[in-house]
mmCIF file of C-alpha atoms in Angstrom:
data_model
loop_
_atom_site.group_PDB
_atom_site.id
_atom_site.type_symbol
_atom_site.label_atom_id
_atom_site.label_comp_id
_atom_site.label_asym_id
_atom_site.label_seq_id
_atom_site.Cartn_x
_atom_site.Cartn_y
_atom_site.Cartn_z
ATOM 1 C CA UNK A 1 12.680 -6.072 -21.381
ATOM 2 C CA UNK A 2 15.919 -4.091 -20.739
ATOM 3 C CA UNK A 3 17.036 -2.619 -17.855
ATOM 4 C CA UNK A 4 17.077 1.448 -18.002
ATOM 5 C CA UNK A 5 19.906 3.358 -16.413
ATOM 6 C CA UNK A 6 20.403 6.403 -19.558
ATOM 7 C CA UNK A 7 18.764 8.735 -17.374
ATOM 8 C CA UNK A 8 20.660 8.710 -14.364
ATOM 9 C CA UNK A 9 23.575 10.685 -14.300
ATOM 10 C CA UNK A 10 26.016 11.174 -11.765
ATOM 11 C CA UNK A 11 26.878 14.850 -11.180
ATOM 12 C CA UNK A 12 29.343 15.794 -8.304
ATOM 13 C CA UNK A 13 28.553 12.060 -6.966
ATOM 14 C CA UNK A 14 25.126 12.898 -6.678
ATOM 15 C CA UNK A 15 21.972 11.582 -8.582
ATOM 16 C CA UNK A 16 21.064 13.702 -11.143
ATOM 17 C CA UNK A 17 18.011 13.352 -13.465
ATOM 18 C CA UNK A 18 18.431 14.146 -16.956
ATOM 19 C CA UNK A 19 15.154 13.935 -17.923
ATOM 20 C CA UNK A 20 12.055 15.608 -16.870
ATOM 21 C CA UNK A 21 11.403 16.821 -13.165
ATOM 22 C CA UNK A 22 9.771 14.977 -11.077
ATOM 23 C CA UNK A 23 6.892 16.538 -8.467
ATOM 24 C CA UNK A 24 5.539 16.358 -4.836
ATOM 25 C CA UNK A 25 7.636 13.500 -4.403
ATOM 26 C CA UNK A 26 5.623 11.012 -6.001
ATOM 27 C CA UNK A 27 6.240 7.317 -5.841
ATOM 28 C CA UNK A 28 4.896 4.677 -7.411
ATOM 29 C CA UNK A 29 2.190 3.704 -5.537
ATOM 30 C CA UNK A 30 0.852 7.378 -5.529
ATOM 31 C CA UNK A 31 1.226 6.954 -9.833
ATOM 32 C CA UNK A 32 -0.777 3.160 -9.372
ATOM 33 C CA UNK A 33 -3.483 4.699 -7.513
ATOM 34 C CA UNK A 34 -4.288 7.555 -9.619
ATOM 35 C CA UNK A 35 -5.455 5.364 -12.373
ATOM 36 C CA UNK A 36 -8.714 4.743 -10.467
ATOM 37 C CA UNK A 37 -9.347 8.340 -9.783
ATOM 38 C CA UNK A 38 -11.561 10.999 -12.094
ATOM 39 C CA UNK A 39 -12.016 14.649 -12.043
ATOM 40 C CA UNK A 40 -14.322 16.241 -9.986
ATOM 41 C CA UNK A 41 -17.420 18.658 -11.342
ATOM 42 C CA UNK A 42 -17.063 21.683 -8.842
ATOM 43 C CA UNK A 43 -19.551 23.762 -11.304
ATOM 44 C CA UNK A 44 -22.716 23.105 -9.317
ATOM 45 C CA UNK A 45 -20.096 23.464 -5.465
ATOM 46 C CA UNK A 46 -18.653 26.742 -6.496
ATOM 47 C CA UNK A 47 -22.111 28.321 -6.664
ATOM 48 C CA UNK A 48 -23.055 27.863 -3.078
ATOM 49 C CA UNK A 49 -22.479 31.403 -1.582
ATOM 50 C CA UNK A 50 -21.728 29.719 2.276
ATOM 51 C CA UNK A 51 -17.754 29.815 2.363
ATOM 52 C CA UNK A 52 -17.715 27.015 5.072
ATOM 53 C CA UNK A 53 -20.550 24.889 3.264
ATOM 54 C CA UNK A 54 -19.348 25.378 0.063
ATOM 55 C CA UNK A 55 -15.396 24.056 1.214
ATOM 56 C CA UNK A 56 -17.458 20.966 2.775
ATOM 57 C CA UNK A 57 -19.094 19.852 -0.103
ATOM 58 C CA UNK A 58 -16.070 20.548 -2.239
ATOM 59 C CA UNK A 59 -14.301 18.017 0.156
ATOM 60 C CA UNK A 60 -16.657 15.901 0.168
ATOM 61 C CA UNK A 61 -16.603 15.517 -3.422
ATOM 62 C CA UNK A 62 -12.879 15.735 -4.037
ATOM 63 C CA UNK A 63 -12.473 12.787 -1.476
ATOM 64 C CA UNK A 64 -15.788 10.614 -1.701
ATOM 65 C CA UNK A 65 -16.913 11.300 -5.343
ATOM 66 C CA UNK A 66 -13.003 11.172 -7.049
ATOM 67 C CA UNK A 67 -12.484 7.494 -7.011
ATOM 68 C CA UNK A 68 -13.537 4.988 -9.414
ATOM 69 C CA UNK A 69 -14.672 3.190 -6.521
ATOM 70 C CA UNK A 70 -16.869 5.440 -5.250
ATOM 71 C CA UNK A 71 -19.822 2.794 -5.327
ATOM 72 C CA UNK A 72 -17.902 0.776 -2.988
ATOM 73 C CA UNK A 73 -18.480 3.309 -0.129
ATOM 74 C CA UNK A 74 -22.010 2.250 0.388
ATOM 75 C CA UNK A 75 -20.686 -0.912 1.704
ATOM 76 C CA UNK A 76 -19.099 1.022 5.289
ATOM 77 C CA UNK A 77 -22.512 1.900 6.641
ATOM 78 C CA UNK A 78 -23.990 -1.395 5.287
ATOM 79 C CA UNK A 79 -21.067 -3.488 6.858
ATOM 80 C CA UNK A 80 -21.615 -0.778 10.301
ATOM 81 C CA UNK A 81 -25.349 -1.539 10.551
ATOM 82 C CA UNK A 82 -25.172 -4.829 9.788
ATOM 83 C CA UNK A 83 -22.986 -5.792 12.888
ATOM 84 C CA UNK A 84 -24.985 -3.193 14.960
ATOM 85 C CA UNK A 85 -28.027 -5.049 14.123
ATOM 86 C CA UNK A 86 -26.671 -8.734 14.428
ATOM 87 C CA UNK A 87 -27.051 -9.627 10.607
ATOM 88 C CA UNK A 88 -24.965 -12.669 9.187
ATOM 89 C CA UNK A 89 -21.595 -12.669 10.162
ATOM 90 C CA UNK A 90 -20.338 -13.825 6.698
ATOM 91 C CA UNK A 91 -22.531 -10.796 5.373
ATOM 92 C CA UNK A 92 -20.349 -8.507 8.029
ATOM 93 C CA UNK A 93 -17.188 -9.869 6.774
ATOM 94 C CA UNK A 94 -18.231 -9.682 2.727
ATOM 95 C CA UNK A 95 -18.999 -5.778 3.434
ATOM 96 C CA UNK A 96 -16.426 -4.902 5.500
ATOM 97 C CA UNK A 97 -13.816 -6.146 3.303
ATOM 98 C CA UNK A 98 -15.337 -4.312 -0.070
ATOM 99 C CA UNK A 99 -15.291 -1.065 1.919
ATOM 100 C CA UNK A 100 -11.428 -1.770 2.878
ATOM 101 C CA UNK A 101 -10.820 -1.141 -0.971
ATOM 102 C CA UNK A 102 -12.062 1.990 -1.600
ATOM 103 C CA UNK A 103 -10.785 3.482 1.631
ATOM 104 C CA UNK A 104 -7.004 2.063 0.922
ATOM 105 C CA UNK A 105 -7.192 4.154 -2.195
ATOM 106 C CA UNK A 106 -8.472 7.157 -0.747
ATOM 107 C CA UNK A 107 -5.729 7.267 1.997
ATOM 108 C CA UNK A 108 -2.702 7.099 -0.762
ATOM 109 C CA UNK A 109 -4.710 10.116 -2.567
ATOM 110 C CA UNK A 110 -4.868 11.937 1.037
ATOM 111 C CA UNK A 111 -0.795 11.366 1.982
ATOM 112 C CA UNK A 112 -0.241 12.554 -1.735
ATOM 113 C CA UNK A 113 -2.431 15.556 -1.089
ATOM 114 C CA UNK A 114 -0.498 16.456 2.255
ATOM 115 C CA UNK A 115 2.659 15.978 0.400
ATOM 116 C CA UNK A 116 1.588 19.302 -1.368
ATOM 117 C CA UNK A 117 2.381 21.141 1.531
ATOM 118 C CA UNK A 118 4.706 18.919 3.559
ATOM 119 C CA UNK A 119 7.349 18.770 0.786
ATOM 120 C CA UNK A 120 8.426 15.359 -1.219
ATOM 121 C CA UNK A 121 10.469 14.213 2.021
ATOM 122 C CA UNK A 122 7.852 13.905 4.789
ATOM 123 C CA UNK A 123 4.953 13.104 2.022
ATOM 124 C CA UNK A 124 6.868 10.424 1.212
ATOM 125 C CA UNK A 125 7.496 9.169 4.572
ATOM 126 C CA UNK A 126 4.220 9.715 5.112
ATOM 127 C CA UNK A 127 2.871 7.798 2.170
ATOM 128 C CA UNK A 128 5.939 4.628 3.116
ATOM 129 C CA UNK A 129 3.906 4.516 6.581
ATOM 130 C CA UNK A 130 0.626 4.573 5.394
ATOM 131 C CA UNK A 131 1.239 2.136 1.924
ATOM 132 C CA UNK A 132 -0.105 -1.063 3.809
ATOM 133 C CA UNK A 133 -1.841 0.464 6.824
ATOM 134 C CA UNK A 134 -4.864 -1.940 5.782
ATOM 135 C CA UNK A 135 -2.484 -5.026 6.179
ATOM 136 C CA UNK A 136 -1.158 -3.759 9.327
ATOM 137 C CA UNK A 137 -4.227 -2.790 10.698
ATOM 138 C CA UNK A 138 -5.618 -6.215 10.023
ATOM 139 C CA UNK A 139 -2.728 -7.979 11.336
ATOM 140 C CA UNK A 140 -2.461 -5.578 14.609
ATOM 141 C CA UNK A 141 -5.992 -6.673 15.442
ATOM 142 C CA UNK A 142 -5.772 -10.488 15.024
ATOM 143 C CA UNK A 143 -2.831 -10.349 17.021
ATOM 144 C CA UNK A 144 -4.697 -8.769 19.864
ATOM 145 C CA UNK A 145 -6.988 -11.044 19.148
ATOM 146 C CA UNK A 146 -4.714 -14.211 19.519
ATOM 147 C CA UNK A 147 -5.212 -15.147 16.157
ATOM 148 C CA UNK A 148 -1.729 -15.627 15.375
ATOM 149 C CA UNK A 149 -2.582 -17.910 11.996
ATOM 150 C CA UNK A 150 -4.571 -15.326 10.464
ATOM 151 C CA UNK A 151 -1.550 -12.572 10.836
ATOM 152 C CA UNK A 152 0.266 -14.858 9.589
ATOM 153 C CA UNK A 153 -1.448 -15.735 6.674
ATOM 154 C CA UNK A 154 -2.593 -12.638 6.102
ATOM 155 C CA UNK A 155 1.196 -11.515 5.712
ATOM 156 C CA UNK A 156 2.450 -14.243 4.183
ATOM 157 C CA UNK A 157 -0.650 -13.768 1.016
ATOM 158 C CA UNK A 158 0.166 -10.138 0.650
ATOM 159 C CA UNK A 159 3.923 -10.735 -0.355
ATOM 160 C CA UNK A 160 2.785 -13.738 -2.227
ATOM 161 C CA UNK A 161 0.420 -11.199 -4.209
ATOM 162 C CA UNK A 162 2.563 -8.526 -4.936
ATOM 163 C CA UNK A 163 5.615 -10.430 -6.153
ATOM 164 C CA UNK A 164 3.333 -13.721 -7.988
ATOM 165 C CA UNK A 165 0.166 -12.061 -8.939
ATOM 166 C CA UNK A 166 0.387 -8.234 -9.366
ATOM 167 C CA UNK A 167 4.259 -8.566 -10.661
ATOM 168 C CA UNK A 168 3.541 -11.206 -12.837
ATOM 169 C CA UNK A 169 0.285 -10.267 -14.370
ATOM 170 C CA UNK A 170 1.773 -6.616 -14.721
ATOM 171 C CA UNK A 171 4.775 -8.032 -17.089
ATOM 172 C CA UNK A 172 2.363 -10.919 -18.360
ATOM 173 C CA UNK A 173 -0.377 -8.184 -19.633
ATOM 174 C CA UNK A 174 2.565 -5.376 -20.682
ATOM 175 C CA UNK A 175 4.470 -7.863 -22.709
ATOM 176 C CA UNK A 176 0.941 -8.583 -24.424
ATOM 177 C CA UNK A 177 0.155 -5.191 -25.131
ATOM 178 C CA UNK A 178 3.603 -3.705 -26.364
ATOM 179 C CA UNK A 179 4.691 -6.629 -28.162
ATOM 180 C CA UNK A 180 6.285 -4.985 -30.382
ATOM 181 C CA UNK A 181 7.653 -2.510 -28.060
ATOM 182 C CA UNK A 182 10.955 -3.331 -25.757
ATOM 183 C CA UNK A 183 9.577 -2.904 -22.227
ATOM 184 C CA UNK A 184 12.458 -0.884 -20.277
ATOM 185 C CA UNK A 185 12.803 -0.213 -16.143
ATOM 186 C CA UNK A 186 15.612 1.042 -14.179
ATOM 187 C CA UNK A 187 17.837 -1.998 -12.693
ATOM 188 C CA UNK A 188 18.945 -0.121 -9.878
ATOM 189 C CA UNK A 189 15.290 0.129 -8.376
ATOM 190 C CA UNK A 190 14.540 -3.049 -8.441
ATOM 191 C CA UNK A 191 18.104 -4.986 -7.274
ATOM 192 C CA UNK A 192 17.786 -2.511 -4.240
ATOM 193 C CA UNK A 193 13.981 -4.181 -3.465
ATOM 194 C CA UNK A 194 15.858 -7.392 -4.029
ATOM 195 C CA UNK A 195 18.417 -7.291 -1.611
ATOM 196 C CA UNK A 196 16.141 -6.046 1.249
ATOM 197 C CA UNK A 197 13.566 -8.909 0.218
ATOM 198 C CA UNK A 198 16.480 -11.245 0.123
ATOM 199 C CA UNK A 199 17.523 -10.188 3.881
ATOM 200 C CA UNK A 200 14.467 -10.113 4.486
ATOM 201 C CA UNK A 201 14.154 -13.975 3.797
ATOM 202 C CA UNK A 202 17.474 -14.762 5.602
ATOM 203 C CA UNK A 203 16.022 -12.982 9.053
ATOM 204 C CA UNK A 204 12.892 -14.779 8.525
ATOM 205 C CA UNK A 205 15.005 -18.111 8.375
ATOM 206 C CA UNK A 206 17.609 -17.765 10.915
ATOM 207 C CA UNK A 207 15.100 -18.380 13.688
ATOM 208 C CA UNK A 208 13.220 -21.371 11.834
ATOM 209 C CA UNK A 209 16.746 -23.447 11.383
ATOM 210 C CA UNK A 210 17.886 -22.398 15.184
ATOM 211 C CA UNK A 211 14.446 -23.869 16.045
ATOM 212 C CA UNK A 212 14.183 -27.332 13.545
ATOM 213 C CA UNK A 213 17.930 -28.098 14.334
ATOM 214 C CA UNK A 214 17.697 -28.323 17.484
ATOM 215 C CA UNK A 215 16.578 -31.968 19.503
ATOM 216 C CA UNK A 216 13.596 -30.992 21.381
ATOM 217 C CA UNK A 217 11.387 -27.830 20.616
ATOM 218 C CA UNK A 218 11.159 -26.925 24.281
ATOM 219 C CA UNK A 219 15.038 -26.559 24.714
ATOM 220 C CA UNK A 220 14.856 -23.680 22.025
ATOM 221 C CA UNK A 221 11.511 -21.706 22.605
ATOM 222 C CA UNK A 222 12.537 -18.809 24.632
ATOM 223 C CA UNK A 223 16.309 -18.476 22.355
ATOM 224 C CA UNK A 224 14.203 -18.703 19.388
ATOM 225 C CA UNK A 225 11.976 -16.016 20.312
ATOM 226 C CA UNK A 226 14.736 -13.705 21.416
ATOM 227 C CA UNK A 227 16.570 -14.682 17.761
ATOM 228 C CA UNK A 228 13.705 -13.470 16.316
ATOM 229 C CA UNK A 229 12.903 -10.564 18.137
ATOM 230 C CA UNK A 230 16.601 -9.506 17.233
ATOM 231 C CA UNK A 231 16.168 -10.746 13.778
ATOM 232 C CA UNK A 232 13.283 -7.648 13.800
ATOM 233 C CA UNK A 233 15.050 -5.204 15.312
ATOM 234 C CA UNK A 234 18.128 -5.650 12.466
ATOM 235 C CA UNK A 235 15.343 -5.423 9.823
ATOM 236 C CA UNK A 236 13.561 -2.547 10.706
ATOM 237 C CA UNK A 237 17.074 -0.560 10.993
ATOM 238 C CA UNK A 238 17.523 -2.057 7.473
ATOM 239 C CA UNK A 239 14.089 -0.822 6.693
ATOM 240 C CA UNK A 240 14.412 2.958 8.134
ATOM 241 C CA UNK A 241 18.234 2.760 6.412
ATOM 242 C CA UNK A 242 16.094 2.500 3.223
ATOM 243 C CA UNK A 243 13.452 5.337 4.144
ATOM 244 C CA UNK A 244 16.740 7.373 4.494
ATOM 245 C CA UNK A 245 18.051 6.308 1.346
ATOM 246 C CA UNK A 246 14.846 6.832 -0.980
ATOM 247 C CA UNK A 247 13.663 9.727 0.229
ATOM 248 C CA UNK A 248 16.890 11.959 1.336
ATOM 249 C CA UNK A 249 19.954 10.230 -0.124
ATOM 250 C CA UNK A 250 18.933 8.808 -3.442
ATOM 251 C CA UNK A 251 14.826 9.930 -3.829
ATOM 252 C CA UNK A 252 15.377 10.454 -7.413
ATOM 253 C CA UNK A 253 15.997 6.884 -7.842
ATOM 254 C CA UNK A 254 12.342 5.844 -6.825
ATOM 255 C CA UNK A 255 10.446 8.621 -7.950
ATOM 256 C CA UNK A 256 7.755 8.058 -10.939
ATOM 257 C CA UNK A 257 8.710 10.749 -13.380
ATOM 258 C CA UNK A 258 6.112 12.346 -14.902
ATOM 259 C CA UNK A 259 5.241 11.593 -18.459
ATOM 260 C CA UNK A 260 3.430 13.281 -20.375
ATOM 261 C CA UNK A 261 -0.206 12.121 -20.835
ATOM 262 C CA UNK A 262 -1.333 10.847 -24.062
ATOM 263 C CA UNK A 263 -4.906 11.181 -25.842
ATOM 264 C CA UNK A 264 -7.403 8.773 -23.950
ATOM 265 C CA UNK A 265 -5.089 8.282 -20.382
ATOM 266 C CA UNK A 266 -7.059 8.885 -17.832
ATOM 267 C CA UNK A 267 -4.583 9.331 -15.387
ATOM 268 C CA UNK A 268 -4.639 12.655 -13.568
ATOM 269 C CA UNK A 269 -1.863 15.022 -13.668
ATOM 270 C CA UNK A 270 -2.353 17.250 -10.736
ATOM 271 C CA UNK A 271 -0.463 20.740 -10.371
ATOM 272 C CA UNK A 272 -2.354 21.492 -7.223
ATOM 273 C CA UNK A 273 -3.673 20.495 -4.231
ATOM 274 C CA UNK A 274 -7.654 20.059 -4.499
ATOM 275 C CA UNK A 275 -7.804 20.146 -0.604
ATOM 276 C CA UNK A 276 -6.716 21.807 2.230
ATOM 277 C CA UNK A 277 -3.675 20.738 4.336
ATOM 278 C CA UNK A 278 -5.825 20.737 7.896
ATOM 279 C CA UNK A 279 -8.361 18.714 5.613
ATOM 280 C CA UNK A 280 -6.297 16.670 4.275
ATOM 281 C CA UNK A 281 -5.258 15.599 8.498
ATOM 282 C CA UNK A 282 -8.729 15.048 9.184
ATOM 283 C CA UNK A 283 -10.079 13.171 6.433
ATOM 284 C CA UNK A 284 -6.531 11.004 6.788
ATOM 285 C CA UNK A 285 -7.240 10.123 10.462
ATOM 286 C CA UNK A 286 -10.793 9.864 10.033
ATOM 287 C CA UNK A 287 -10.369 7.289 6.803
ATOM 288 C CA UNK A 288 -7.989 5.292 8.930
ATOM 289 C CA UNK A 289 -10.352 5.068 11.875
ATOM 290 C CA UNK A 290 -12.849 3.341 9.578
ATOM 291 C CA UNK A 291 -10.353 1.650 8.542
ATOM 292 C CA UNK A 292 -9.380 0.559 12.073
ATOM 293 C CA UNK A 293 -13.269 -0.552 12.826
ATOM 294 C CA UNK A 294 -13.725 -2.234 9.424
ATOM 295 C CA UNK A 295 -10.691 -4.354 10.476
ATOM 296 C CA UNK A 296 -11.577 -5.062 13.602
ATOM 297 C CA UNK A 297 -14.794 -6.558 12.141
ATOM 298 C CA UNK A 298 -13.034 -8.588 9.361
ATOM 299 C CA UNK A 299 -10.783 -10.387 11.946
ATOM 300 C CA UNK A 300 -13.786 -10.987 14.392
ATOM 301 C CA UNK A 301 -16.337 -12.859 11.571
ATOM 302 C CA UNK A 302 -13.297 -14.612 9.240
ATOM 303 C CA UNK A 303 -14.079 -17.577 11.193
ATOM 304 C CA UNK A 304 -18.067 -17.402 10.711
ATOM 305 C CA UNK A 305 -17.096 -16.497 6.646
ATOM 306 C CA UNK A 306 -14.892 -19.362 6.704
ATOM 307 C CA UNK A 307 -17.824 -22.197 8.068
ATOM 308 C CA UNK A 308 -20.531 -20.194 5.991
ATOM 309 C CA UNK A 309 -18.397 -20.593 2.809
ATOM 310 C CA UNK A 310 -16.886 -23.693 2.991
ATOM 311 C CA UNK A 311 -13.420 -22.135 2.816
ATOM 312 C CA UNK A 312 -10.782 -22.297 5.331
ATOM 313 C CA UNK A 313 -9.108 -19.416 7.119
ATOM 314 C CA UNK A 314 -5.758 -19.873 5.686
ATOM 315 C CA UNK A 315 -7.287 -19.555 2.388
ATOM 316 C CA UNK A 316 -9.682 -16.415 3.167
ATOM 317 C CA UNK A 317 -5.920 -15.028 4.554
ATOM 318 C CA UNK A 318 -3.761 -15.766 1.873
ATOM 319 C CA UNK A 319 -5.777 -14.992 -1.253
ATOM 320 C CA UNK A 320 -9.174 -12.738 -0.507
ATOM 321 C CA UNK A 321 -7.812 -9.953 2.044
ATOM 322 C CA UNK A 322 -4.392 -9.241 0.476
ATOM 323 C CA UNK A 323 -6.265 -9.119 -3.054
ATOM 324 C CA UNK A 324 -9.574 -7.177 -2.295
ATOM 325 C CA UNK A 325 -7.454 -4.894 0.809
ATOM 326 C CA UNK A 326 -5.241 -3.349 -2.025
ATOM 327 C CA UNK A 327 -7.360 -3.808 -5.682
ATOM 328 C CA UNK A 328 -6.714 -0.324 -6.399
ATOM 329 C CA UNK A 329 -3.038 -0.287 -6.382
ATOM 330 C CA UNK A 330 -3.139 -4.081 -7.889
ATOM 331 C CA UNK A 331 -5.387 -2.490 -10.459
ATOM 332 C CA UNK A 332 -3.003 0.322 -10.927
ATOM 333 C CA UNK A 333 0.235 -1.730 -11.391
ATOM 334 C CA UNK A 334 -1.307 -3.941 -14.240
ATOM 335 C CA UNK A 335 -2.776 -0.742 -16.243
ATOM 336 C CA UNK A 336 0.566 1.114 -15.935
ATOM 337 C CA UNK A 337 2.277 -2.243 -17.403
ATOM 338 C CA UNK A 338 -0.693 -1.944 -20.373
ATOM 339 C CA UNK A 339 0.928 1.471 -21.019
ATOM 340 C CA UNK A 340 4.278 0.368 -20.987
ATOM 341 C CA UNK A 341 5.480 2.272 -17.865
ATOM 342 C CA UNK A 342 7.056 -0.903 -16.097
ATOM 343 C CA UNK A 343 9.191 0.892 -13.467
ATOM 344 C CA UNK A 344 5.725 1.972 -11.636
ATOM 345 C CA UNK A 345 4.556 -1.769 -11.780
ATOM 346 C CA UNK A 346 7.528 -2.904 -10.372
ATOM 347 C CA UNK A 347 7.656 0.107 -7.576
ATOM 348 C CA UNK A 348 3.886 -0.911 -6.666
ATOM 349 C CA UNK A 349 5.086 -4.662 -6.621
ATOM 350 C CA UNK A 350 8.732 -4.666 -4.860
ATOM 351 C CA UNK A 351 7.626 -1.478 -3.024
ATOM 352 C CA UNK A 352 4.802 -3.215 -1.342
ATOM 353 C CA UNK A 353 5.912 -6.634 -0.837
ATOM 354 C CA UNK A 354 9.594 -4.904 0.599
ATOM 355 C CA UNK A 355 7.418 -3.105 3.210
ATOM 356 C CA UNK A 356 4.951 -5.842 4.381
ATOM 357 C CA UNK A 357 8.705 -8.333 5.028
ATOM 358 C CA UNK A 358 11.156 -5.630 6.677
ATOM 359 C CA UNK A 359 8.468 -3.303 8.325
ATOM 360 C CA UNK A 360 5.207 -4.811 8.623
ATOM 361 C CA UNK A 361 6.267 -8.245 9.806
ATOM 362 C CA UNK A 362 8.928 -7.151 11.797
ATOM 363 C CA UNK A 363 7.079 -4.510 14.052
ATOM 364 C CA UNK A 364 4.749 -7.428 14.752
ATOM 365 C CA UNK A 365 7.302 -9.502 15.893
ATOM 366 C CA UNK A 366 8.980 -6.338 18.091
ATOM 367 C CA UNK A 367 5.639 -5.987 19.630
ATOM 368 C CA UNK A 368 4.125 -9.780 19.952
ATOM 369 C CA UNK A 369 3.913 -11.603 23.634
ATOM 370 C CA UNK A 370 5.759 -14.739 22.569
ATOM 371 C CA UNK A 371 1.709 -15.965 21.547
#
C-alpha cells in the first residue's frame, strides 16, 4: 500500500483536483452503500395513466424495491406485530434488529438523493448527521431507559467494528484480491481521522485518570462528571470544526471521486435524482421513525434475547448490533477494498468510527443526568 497525494494540487492555496470531478458531494459512505443497491424496472410504473398513483408506485419502488436487501423489509411488520401480539421477546429483538439493516441503507440512499437538490454542502451535512442515526438512536433510548451498560457497549462495539473488523477485513480481502496490484489511498484523509480519533481517546481518558487517581471515588464524582461533560463539549467543537473543514474548507479532500465503472460492477452511477426532493423529506423522516420504534424495541427485549440465548448483554452490545445495525456499509467497505478503491474503505471505516467517538458519544454525555 502507498499513500496517494498526486492528485491534489494546490492552486492559489486552495485544493484543487486534478483528476476527474467529483458529484453531489458524495462521500464515502454514500459510494459503500451503493454497492447493495440495483436498478429499478419503471417499464410496467410508467404505464399507469394516474399522475399521483403512478409517482407513488415509482417511489415505492425506487426506495423499497432498490436495495439488495429488500427481503429484509418483511421483518418491520413481523418485528411490529409480533410485540403487538406479545410473541417471544427474543423473536422481537431477532426481527427488529434485521429490519435496522435494510432501513440504515435506505436512509444514506435518501440524504444522497436530497443532496441532488440541496447542493454537496448541506447533503453532506445532512448525510454526517444521519451516518450512525441507528447507533444513536439505539443509544438515545437505552439511556432513557437507564441502561447505561448497553449505551455503552453498544458504542464502545461500533468503533471496535469499524476500525478492527470492517478496516481490517477491507485491507485483509483487498490485499488478497490485488496482489499483484499496489493498493494506494490518500494519507491526508486518513491522518486527519487519526488525530480526531486520537483526541478523541485523550478526552475519553482525562476523566477516567482524574477519577482512578484520586483516594476515594466519592471525593471525585461530581468533578469527574463536570470533566467529562467539558471533555464533550471540546469534542463536539472539534467535531463541527471538522464538518466545517470537509465539507466547506477542504470537501475535495473526502470526496469519493468517481471512477469510471468497469464491465460486471454493479455499482450505480447516478446522474439524476430518481425521487422527488419533498419525497425524499418524507420517506427520510418516515424511515427514521421506524427506525426510532425498531430501536426502542431492541433496547426493551436485549435483556429477554440475552437469557433466551445464553449470551450476555455486553456481548449482544459489542458484537451483534454494531455489526447487523450497519451490514450494508460494512458490506460496502470490504467490496470496494475487492476492487481496489481503498480510500472509500477507509472513509466508511475512519469516517464512521470518527463520528460515533467525537459526536455520538459526546452528545450523550452533554445530554446524560449523571446516571
Amino acid at each position: 500500500m502507498a499513500s496517494l497525494q498526486e492528485p491534489w494540487l494546490l492552486e492559489n492555496g486552495n485544493l484543487k483536483v486534478s483528476s476527474k470531478e467529483t458529484r453531489h458531494g458524495k462521500t464515502a459512505h454514500n459510494m459503500s452503500s451503493s454497492s447493495l443497491r440495483k436498478k429499478s424496472d419503471l417499464t410496467l410504473v410508467s404505464k399507469v395513466r394516474c399522475g399521483m398513483l403512478r409517482h407513488l408506485l415509482t417511489n415505492l419502488q425506487e426506495v423499497i424495491l432498490g436495495t439488495k436487501l429488500t427481503v429484509l423489509f418483511p421483518a418491520i411488520p413481523l418485528a411490529i406485530a409480533a410485540e403487538c401480539y406479545g410473541f417471544g421477546r427474543p423473536w422481537v429483538f431477532a426481527l427488529s434488529l434485521l429490519g435496522l439493516t435494510p432501513l440504515a441503507e435506505r436512509v444514506s440512499f435518501l440524504t444522497e438523493q436530497i443532496a441532488y437538490y440541496t447542493g454537496p454542502t448541506v447533503g453532506g451535512l445532512l448525510n454526517a448527521t444521519c451516518g450512525n442515526a441507528t447507533e444513536l438512536i439505539i443509544a438515545i433510548f437505552a439511556l432513557w431507559q437507564h441502561k447505561i451498560q448497553v449505551v455503552k457497549y453498544s458504542l464502545l462495539g461500533s468503533i471496535l467494528s469499524n476500525l478492527l473488523l470492517v478496516l481490517g477485513t477491507s485491507l485483509f480481502c483487498g490485499g488478497i484480491a490485488n496482489l499483484g496490484k499496489e493498493q494506494k489511498y490518500d494519507r491526508r484523509q486518513a491522518d486527519v481521522n487519526a488525530l480526531l480519533l486520537l483526541l478523541a481517546l485523550l478526552c475519553h481518558m482525562l476523566p477516567l485518570l482524574f477519577r482512578i487517581s484520586a483516594a476515594s471515588v466519592s471525593l471525585t464524582e461530581v468533578p469527574t462528571l463536570q470533566l467529562s461533560r467539558a471533555s464533550s463539549i471540546i469534542m463536539l467543537l472539534a467535531y463541527i470544526t471538522y464538518i466545517i473543514f470537509q465539507l466547506v474548507t477542504h470537501r475535495q479532500l473526502f470526496e469519493a471521486q468517481e471512477e469510471s465503472v468497469e464491465d460486471g460492477d454493479d455499482v450505480l452511477s447516478e446522474e439524476t435524482p430518481v425521487i422527488g426532493f419533498w419525497s425524499g423529506i418524507v420517506w427520510l423522516v418516515g424511515m427514521t421513525a421506524v427506525i426510532a420504534l425498531l430501536s426502542e424495541y431492541v433496547v426493551a427485549t436485549i435483556e429477554d434475547a440475552s437469557e433466551s440465548w445464553g449470551l450476555s448483554v455486553s456481548f449482544i452490545s459489542i458484537i451483534l448490533l454494531p455489526i447487523v445495525g450497519n451490514a450494508a456499509e460494512h458490506a460496502g467497505a470490504v467490496i470496494f477494498a475487492f476492487k481496489n478503491k481503498l480510500d472509500i474503505s477507509l472513509g466508511v471505516a475512519l469516517g464512521s468510527a470518527t463520528q460515533i467517538a467525537m459526536f455520538v458519544v459526546s452528545f450523550l454525555i452533554k445530554n446524560s443526568n449523571g446516571v
